[in-house]
Coordinates of C-alpha atoms (C1' of nucleotides) in Angstrom, one line a residue:
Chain A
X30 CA 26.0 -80.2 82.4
X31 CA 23.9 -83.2 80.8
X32 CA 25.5 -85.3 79.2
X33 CA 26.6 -84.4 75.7
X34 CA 24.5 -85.4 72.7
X35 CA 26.8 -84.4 69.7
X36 CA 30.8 -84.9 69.3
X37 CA 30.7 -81.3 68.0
X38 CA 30.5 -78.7 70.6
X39 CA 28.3 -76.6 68.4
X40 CA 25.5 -78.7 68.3
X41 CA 25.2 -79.3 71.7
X42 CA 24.8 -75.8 72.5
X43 CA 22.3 -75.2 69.7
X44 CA 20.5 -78.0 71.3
X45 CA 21.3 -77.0 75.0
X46 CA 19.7 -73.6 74.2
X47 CA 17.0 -74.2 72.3
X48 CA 18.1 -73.2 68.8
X49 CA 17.7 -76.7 67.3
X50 CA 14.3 -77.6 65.6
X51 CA 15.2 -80.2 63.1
X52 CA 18.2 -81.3 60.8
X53 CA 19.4 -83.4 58.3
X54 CA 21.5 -86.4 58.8
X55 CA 22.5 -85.8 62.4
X56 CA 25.2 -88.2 62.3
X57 CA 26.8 -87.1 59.4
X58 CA 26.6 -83.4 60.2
X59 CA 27.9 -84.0 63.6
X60 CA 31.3 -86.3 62.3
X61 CA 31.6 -83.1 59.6
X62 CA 31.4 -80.7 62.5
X63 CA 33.9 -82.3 64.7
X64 CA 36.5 -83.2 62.3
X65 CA 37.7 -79.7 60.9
X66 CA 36.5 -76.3 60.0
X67 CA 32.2 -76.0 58.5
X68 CA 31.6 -73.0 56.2
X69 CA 27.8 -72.5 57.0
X70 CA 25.6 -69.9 55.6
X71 CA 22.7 -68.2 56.9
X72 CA 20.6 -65.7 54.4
X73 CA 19.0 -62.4 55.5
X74 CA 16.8 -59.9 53.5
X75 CA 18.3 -56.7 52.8
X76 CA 14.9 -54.8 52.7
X77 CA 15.7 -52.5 55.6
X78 CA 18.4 -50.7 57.1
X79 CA 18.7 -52.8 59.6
X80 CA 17.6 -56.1 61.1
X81 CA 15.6 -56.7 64.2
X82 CA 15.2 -58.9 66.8
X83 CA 13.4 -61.0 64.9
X84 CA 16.6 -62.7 63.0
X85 CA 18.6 -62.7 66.0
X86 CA 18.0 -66.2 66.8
X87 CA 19.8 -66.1 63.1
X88 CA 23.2 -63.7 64.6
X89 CA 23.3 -65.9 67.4
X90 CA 23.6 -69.2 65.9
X91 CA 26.1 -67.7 63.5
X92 CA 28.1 -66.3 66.4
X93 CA 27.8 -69.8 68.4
X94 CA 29.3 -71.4 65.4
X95 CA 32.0 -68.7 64.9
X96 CA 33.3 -69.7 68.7
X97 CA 33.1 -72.7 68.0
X98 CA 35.5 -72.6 65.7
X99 CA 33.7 -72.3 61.8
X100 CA 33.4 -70.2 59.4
X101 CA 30.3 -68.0 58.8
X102 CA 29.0 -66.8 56.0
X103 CA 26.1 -63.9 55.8
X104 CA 24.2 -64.3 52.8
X105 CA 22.6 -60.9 51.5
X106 CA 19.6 -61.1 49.3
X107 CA 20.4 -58.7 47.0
X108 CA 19.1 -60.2 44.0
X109 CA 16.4 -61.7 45.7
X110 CA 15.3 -57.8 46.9
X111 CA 15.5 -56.7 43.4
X112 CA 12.6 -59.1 42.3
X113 CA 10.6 -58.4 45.8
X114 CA 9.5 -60.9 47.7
X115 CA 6.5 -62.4 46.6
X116 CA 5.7 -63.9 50.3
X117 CA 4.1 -60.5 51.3
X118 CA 1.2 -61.1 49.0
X119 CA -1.2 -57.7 49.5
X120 CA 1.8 -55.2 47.9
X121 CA 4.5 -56.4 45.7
X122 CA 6.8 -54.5 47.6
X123 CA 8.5 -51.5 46.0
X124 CA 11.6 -52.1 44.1
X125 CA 14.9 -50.4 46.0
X126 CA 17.3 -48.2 44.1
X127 CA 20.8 -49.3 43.5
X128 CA 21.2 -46.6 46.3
X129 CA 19.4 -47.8 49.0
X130 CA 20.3 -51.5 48.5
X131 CA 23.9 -50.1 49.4
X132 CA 22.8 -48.6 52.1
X133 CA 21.0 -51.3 53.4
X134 CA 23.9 -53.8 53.2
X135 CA 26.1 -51.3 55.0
X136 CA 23.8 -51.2 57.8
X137 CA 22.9 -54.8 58.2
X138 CA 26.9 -55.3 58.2
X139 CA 27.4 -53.1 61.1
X140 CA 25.1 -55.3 62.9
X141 CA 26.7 -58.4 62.5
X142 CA 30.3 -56.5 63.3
X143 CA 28.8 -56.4 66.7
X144 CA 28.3 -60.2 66.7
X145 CA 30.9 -61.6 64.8
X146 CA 34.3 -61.5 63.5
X147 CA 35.1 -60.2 59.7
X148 CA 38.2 -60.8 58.2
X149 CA 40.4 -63.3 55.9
X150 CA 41.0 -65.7 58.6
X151 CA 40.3 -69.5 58.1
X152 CA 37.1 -68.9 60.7
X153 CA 36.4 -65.0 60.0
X154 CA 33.1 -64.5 58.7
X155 CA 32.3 -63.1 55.0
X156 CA 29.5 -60.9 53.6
X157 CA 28.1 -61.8 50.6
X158 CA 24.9 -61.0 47.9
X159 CA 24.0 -63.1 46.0
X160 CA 23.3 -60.9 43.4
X161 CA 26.4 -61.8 43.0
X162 CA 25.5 -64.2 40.8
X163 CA 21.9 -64.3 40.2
X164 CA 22.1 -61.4 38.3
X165 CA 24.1 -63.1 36.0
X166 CA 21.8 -66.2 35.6
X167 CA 21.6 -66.5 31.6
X168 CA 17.7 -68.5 31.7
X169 CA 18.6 -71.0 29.0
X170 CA 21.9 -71.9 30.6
X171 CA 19.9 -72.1 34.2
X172 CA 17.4 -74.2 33.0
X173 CA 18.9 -76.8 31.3
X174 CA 21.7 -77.0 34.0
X175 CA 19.4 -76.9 36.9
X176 CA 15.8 -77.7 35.8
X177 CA 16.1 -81.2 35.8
X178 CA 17.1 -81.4 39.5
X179 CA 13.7 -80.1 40.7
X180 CA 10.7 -82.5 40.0
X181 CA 7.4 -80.0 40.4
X182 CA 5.5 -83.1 41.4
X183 CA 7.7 -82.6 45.0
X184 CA 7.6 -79.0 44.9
X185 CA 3.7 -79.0 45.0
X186 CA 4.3 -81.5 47.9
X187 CA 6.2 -78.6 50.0
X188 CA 4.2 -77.1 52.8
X189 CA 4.7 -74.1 51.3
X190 CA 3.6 -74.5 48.2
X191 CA 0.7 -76.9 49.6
X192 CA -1.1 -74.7 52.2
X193 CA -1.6 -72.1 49.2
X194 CA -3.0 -74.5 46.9
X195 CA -5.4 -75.5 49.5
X196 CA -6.6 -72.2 50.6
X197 CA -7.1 -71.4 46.7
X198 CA -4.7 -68.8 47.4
X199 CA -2.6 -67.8 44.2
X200 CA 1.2 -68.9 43.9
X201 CA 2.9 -67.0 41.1
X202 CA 5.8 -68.5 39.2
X203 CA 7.6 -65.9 40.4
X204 CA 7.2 -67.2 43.6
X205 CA 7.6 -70.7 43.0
X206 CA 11.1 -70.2 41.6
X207 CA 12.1 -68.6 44.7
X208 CA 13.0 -71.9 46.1
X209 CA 15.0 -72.5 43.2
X210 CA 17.0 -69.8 43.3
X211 CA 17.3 -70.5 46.9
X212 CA 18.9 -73.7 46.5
X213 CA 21.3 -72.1 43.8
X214 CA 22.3 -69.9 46.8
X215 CA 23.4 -72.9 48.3
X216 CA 25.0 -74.7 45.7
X217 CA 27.0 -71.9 44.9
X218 CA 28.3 -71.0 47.8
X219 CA 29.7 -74.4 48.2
X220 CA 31.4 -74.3 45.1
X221 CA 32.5 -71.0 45.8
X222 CA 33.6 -71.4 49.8
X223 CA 33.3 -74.8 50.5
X224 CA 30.1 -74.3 52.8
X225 CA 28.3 -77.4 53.6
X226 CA 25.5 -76.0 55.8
X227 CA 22.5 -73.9 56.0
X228 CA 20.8 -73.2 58.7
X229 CA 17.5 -70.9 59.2
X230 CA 13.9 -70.7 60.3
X231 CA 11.8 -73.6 60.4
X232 CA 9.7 -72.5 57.5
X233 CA 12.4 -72.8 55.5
X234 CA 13.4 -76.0 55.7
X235 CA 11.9 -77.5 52.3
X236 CA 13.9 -74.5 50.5
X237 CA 17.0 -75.6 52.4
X238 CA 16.5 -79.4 51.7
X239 CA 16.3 -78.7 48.0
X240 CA 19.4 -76.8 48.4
X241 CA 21.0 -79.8 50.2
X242 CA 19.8 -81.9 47.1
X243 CA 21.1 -79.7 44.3
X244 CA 24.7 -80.0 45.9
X245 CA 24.6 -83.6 46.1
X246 CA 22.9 -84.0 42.5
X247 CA 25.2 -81.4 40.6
X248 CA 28.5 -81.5 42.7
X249 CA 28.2 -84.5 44.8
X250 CA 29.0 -82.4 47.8
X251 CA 27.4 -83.3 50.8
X252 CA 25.7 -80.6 52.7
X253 CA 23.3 -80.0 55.6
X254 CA 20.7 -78.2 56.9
X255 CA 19.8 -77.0 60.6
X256 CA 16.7 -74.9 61.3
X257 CA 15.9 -73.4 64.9
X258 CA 12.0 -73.0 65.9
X259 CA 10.0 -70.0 65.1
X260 CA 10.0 -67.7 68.0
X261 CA 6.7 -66.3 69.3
X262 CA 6.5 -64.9 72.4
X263 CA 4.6 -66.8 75.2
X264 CA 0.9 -65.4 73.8
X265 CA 1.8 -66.4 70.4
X266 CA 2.8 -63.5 68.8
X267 CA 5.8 -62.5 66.6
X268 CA 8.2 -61.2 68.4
X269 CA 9.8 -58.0 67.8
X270 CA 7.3 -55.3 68.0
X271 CA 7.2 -52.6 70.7
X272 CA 5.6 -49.3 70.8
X273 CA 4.1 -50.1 67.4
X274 CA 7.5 -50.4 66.1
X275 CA 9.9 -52.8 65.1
X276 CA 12.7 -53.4 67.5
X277 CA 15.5 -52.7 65.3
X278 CA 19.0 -54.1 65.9
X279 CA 21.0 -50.7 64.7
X280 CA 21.6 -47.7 67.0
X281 CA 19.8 -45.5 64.6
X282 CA 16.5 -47.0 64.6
X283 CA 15.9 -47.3 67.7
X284 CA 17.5 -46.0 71.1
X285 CA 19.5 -47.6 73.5
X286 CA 16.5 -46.9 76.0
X287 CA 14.0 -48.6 73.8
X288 CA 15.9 -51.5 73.1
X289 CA 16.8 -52.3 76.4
X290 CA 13.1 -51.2 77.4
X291 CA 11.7 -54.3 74.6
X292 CA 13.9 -56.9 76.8
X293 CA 13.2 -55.7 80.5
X294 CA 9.2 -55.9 79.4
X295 CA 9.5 -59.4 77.8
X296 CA 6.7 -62.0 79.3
X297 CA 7.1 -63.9 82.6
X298 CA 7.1 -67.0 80.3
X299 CA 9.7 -65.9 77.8
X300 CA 12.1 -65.1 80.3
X301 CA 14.3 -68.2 80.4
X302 CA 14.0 -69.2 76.2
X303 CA 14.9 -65.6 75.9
X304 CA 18.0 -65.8 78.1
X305 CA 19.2 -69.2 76.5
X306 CA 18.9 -68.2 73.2
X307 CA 20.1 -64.2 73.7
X308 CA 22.8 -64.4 75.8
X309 CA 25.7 -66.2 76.7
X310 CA 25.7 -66.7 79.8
X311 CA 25.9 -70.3 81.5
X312 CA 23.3 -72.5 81.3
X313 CA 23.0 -73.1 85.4
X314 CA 22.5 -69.3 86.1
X315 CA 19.7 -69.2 83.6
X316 CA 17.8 -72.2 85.0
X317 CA 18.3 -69.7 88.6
X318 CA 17.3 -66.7 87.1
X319 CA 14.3 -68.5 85.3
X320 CA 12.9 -70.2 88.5
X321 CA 12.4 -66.8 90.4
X322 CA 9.2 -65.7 91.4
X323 CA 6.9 -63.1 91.2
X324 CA 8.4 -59.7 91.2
X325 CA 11.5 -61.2 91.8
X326 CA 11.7 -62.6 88.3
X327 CA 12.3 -59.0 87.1
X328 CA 15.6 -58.8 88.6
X329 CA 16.1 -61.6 85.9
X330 CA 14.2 -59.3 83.3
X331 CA 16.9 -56.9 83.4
X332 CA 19.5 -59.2 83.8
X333 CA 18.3 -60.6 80.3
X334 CA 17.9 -56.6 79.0
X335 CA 21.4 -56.1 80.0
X336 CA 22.7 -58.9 78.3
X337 CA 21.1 -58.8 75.1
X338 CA 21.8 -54.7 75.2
X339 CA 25.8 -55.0 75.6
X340 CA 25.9 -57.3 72.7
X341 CA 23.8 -55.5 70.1
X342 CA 25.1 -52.3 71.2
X343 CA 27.2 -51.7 73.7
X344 CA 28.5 -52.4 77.4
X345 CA 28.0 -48.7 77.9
X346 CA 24.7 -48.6 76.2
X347 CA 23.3 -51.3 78.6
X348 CA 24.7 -49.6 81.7
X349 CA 22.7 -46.1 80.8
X350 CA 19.9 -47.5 80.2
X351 CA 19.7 -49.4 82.8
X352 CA 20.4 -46.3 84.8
X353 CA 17.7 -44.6 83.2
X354 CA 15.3 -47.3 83.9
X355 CA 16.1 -47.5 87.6
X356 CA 15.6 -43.3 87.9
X357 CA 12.6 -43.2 85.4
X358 CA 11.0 -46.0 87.1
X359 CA 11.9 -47.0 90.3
X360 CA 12.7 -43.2 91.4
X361 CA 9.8 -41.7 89.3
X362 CA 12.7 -39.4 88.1
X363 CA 14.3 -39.4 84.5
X364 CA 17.9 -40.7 83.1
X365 CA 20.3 -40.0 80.8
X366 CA 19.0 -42.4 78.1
X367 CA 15.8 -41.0 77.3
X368 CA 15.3 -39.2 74.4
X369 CA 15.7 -35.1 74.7
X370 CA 13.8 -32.9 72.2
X371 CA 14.5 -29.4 72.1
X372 CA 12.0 -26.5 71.9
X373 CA 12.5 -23.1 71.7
X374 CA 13.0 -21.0 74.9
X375 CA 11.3 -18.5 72.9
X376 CA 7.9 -21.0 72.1
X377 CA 8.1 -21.7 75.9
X378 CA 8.1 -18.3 77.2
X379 CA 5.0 -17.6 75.4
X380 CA 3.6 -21.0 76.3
X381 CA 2.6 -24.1 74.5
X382 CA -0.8 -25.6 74.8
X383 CA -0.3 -29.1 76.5
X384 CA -1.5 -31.5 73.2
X385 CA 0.5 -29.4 70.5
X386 CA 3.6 -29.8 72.7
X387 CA 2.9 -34.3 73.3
X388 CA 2.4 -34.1 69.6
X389 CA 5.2 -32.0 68.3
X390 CA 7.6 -33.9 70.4
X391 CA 6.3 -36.7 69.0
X392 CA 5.1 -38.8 72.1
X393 CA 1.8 -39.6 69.5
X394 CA 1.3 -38.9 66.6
X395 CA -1.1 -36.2 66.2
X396 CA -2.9 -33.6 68.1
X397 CA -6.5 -35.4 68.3
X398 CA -4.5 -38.2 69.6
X399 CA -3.2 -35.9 72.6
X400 CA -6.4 -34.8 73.1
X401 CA -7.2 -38.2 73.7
X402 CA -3.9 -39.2 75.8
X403 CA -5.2 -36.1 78.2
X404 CA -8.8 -36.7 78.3
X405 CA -7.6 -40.4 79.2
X406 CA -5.8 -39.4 82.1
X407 CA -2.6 -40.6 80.3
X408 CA -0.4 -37.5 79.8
X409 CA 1.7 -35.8 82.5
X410 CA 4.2 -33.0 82.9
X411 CA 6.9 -33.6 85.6
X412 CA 5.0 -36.6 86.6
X413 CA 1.6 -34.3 87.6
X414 CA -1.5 -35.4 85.1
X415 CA -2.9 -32.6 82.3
X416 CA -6.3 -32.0 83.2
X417 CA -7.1 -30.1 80.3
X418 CA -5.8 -29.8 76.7
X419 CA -5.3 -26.4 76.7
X420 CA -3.3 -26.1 79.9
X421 CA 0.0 -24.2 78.9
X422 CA 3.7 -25.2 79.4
X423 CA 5.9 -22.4 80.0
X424 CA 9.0 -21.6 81.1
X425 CA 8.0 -21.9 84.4
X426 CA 7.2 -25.8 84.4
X427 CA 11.2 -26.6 84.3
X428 CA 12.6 -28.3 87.0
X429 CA 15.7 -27.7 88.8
X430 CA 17.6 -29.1 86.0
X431 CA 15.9 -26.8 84.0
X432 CA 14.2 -29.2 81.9
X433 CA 10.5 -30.6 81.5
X434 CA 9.6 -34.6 81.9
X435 CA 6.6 -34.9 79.4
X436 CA 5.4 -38.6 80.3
X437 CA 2.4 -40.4 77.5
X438 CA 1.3 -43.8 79.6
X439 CA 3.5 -45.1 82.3
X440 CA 6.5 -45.8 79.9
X441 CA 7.1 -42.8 77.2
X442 CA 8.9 -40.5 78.5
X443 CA 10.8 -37.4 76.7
X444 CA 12.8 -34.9 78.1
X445 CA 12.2 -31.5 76.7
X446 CA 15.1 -29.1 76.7
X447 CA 14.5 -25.4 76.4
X448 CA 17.4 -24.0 74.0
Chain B
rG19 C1' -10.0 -64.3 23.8
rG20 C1' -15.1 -65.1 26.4
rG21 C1' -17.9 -65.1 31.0
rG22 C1' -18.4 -64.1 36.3
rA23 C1' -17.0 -62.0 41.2
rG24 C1' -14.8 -58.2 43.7
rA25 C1' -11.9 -53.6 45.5
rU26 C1' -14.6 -50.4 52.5
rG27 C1' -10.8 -47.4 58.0
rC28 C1' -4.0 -50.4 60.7
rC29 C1' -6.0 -55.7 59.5
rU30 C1' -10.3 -59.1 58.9
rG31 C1' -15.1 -57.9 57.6
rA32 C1' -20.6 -55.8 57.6
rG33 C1' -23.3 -52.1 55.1
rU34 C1' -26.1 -51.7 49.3
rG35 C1' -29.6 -44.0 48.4
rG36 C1' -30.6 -40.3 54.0
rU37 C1' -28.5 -39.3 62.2
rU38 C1' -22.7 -43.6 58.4
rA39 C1' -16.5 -41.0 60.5
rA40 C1' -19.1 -45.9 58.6
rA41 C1' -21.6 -52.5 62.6
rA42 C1' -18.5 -56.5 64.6
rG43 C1' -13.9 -58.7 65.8
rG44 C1' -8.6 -58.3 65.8
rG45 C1' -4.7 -55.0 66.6
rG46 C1' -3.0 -50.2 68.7
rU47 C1' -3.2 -46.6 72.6
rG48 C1' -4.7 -44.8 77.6
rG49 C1' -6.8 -46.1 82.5
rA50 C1' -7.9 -49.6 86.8
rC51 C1' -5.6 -54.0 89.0
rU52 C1' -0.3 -55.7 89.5
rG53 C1' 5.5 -56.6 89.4
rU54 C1' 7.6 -51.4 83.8
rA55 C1' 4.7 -59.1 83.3
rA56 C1' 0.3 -62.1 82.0
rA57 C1' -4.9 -62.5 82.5
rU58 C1' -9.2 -59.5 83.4
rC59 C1' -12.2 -55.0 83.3
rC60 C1' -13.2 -49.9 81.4
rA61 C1' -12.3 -46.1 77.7
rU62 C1' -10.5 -44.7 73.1
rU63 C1' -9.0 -45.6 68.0
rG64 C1' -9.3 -40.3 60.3
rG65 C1' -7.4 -35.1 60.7
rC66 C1' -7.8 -30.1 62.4
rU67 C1' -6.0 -23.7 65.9
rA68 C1' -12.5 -28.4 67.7
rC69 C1' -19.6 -28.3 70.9
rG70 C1' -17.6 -26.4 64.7
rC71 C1' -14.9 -27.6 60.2
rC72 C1' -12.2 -30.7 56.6
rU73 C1' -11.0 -35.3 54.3
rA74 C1' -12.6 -40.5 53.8
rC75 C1' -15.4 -46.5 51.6
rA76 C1' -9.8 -48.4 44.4
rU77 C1' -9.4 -43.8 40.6
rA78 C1' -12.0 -40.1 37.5
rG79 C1' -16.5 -38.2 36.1
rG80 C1' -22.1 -38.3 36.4
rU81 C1' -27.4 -38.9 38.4
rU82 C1' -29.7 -37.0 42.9
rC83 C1' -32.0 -32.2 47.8
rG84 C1' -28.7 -36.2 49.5
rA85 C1' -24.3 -41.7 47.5
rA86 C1' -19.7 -46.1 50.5
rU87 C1' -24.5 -47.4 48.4
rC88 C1' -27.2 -45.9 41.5
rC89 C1' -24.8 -44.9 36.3
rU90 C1' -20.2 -44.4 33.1
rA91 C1' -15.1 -44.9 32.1
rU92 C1' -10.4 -46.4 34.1
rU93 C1' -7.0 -49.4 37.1
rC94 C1' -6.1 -53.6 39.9
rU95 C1' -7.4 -58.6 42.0
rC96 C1' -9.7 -63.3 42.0
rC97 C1' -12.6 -67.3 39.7
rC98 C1' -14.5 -70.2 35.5
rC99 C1' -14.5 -71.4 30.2
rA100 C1' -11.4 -71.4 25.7

RNA sequence: GGGGAGAUGCCUGAGUGGUUAAAAGGGGUGGACUGUAAAUCCAUUGGCUACGCCUACAUAGGUUCGAAUCCUAUUCUCCCCA
């Protein structure tokens, strides 16, 4: 390898692998990192059942930091979600029940079971919402203890807060105390687990430095901050969307198929930033994988789908869908791994016209849109194109597994099973 | 509290009484070309048991043969003055 930056093993491998876009008081951080155990938080949203790929760079850096021998703590917003975030300016979003907020934890934490290690252990990682203690915020108390740290005159200084004020673009209080309560987060996980570093994306590094500052100021505990780059994919896009969805992280938002599917169809150009910051495997192989050409740099494309597939789900996971992909694909056949929808025998034996059936199964979303998925050439049963709308599946288009392939574009496929 | 501007399809954004399911772009989807990539090109993009029908231009009423376009009330948003 190169030669090594950092005294701490952990920064050189955030740096090695791209995670690292900029941080405070590199020296300092370093010495901290490579003399004992770091607590270091990272905070997620809990607005969804799940996360998707789009905090992953987030899992990862905690896991790194995990084998590396620290302690990581998950920060849940909690008491952030019950506000609604203000950053998604059309809608203030809607507020979630106690219920769903439970639910929502429940399912992020089964995620990050998959990357990282819970427990009681010196370097086990802890859950936590901050709700915790926001919720308990008396305002008076708050101010007067914590106002005076923050000087408005920087605030307005903040990127952030600056872009909005140019564009004329409204900033509510609301919104403006975010960062406030964000650096609360920060100080109070400190005084409650010793944790001296925050990482995150790069737009949220002037939240994170004022969280840095309120330690110092109140507690005179020093603390850090790292922040990786925002990942867009090679065109400039966010990443994370495929087939109009969100690739979600859980099992039971999206399939194994379609997960491993959102890797193996990543640009040319992501490949090797992809590999580096989604898998573990060793630098040199990547920097082989990542020079291949052509078609050839597909072999790499799955390579990287595997990868990334065993650790959010499953070794077994990654293996079928890979299977699938190689029949569905490469043998124009169909796998295990896509999804099966059941119809009645009975429906079939009378016979289906051809756009109810794409719709039902739910290949689009609605009958006019089959009609226009079959007019477009872009529908086919057992691989042979619909010519016409009303063209009826029966019973007798099963195939010798007595099943039917209904295929929407090149890569939707379901697999109808007659019951 | 006073005055002004505005709310259009997934998004941005035209339209200001009549072929307007609503220009244009973006995005999405399908096709061609390829390598299950990118770029490019073409098509498509409210719904429906479909050469017809229904629902749509913040919400509710009204004027009119006819409204996204005019009137009234309501809600929300932004701007300016106090």
């Amino acid at each position: 390898m190169t030669e090594q930056q950092y005294n701490s093993n952990f920064l050189n491998i955030l740096k090695e692998r791209g995670f690292m876009y900029q941080m405070s008081d590199e020296k300092a951080l370093d010495k901290e990192l490579s003399s004992g155990i770091v607590p270091a938080y990272i905070g997620f949203d809990c607005t969804a059942r799940s996360l998707h790929v789009g905090s992953l760079v987030q899992i990862m850096m905690l896991r790194w930091l995990q084998k590396c021998g620290h302690k990581p703590i998950i920060l849940l917003g909690g008491g952030t979600s019950k506000v609604g975030d203000p950053s998604g300016k059309d809608k203030s979003r809607e507020m979630l029940t106690m219920e769903d907020l439970e639910n929502n934890k429940a399912g992020i934490r089964k995620v990050f079971a998959k990357y990282i290690k819970f427990g009681d252990g010196e370097t086990d990682a802890v859950m936590v919402d901050n709700d915790d203690w926001l919720n308990k915020l008396q305002y008076l108390d708050f101010l007067r203890d914590y106002g005076p740290h923050f000087s408005v005159n920087r605030m307005m200084n903040f990127e952030s807060v600056k872009i909005r004020l140019e564009r004329e673009q409204p900033l509510t209080f609301l919104e403006f105390n975010y960062m406030i309560l964000q650096a609360y987060d920060f100080l109070e996980l400190g005084r409650r687990y010793g944790c001296k570093l925050q990482m995150g994306g790069s737009d949220q590094w002037g939240n994170m430095i004022n969280g840095l500052e309120l330690n110092r100021r109140v507690d005179s505990r020093s603390a850090h901050v790292i922040t990786s780059p925002l990942l867009t994919t090679a065109d400039g896009k966010k990443m994370g969307k495929s087939e109009g969805g969100a690739v979600w992280l859980n099992d039971d938002m999206l399939s194994d198929h379609d997960f491993w599917q959102y890797w193996r169809n990543v640009q040319d150009a992501d490949v090797g930033k992809f590999l580096r910051l989604f898998t573990e495997l060793p630098l040199d192989e990547i920097a082989k994988l990542e020079s291949l050409e052509g078609s050839e740099i597909n072999e790499a494309k799955k390579i990287l789908a595997g990868e990334v597939t065993k650790l959010a789900r499953s070794e077994d996971s990654a293996k079928k869908a890979q299977d699938t992909a190689q029949k569905t694909f490469e043998q124009n056949g169909m796998g295990d791994a896509l999804t099966k929808v059941e119809v009645s025998r009975a429906e079939l034996t009378s016979g289906i016209l051809a756009f109810k059936l794409f719709a039902s199964v739910g290949l689009v979303s609605s009958s006019s849109e089959a009609r226009r998925l079959i007019s477009g050439g872009g529908a086919k049963v057992n691989n042979e194109k619909v010519t016409n709308d009303k063209q009826e599946i029966t019973l007798n288009d099963l195939d010798k597994d007595g099943v039917i392939k209904l295929s929407a574009g090149k890569k939707k496929h379901i697999i109808v099973v007659p019951v």
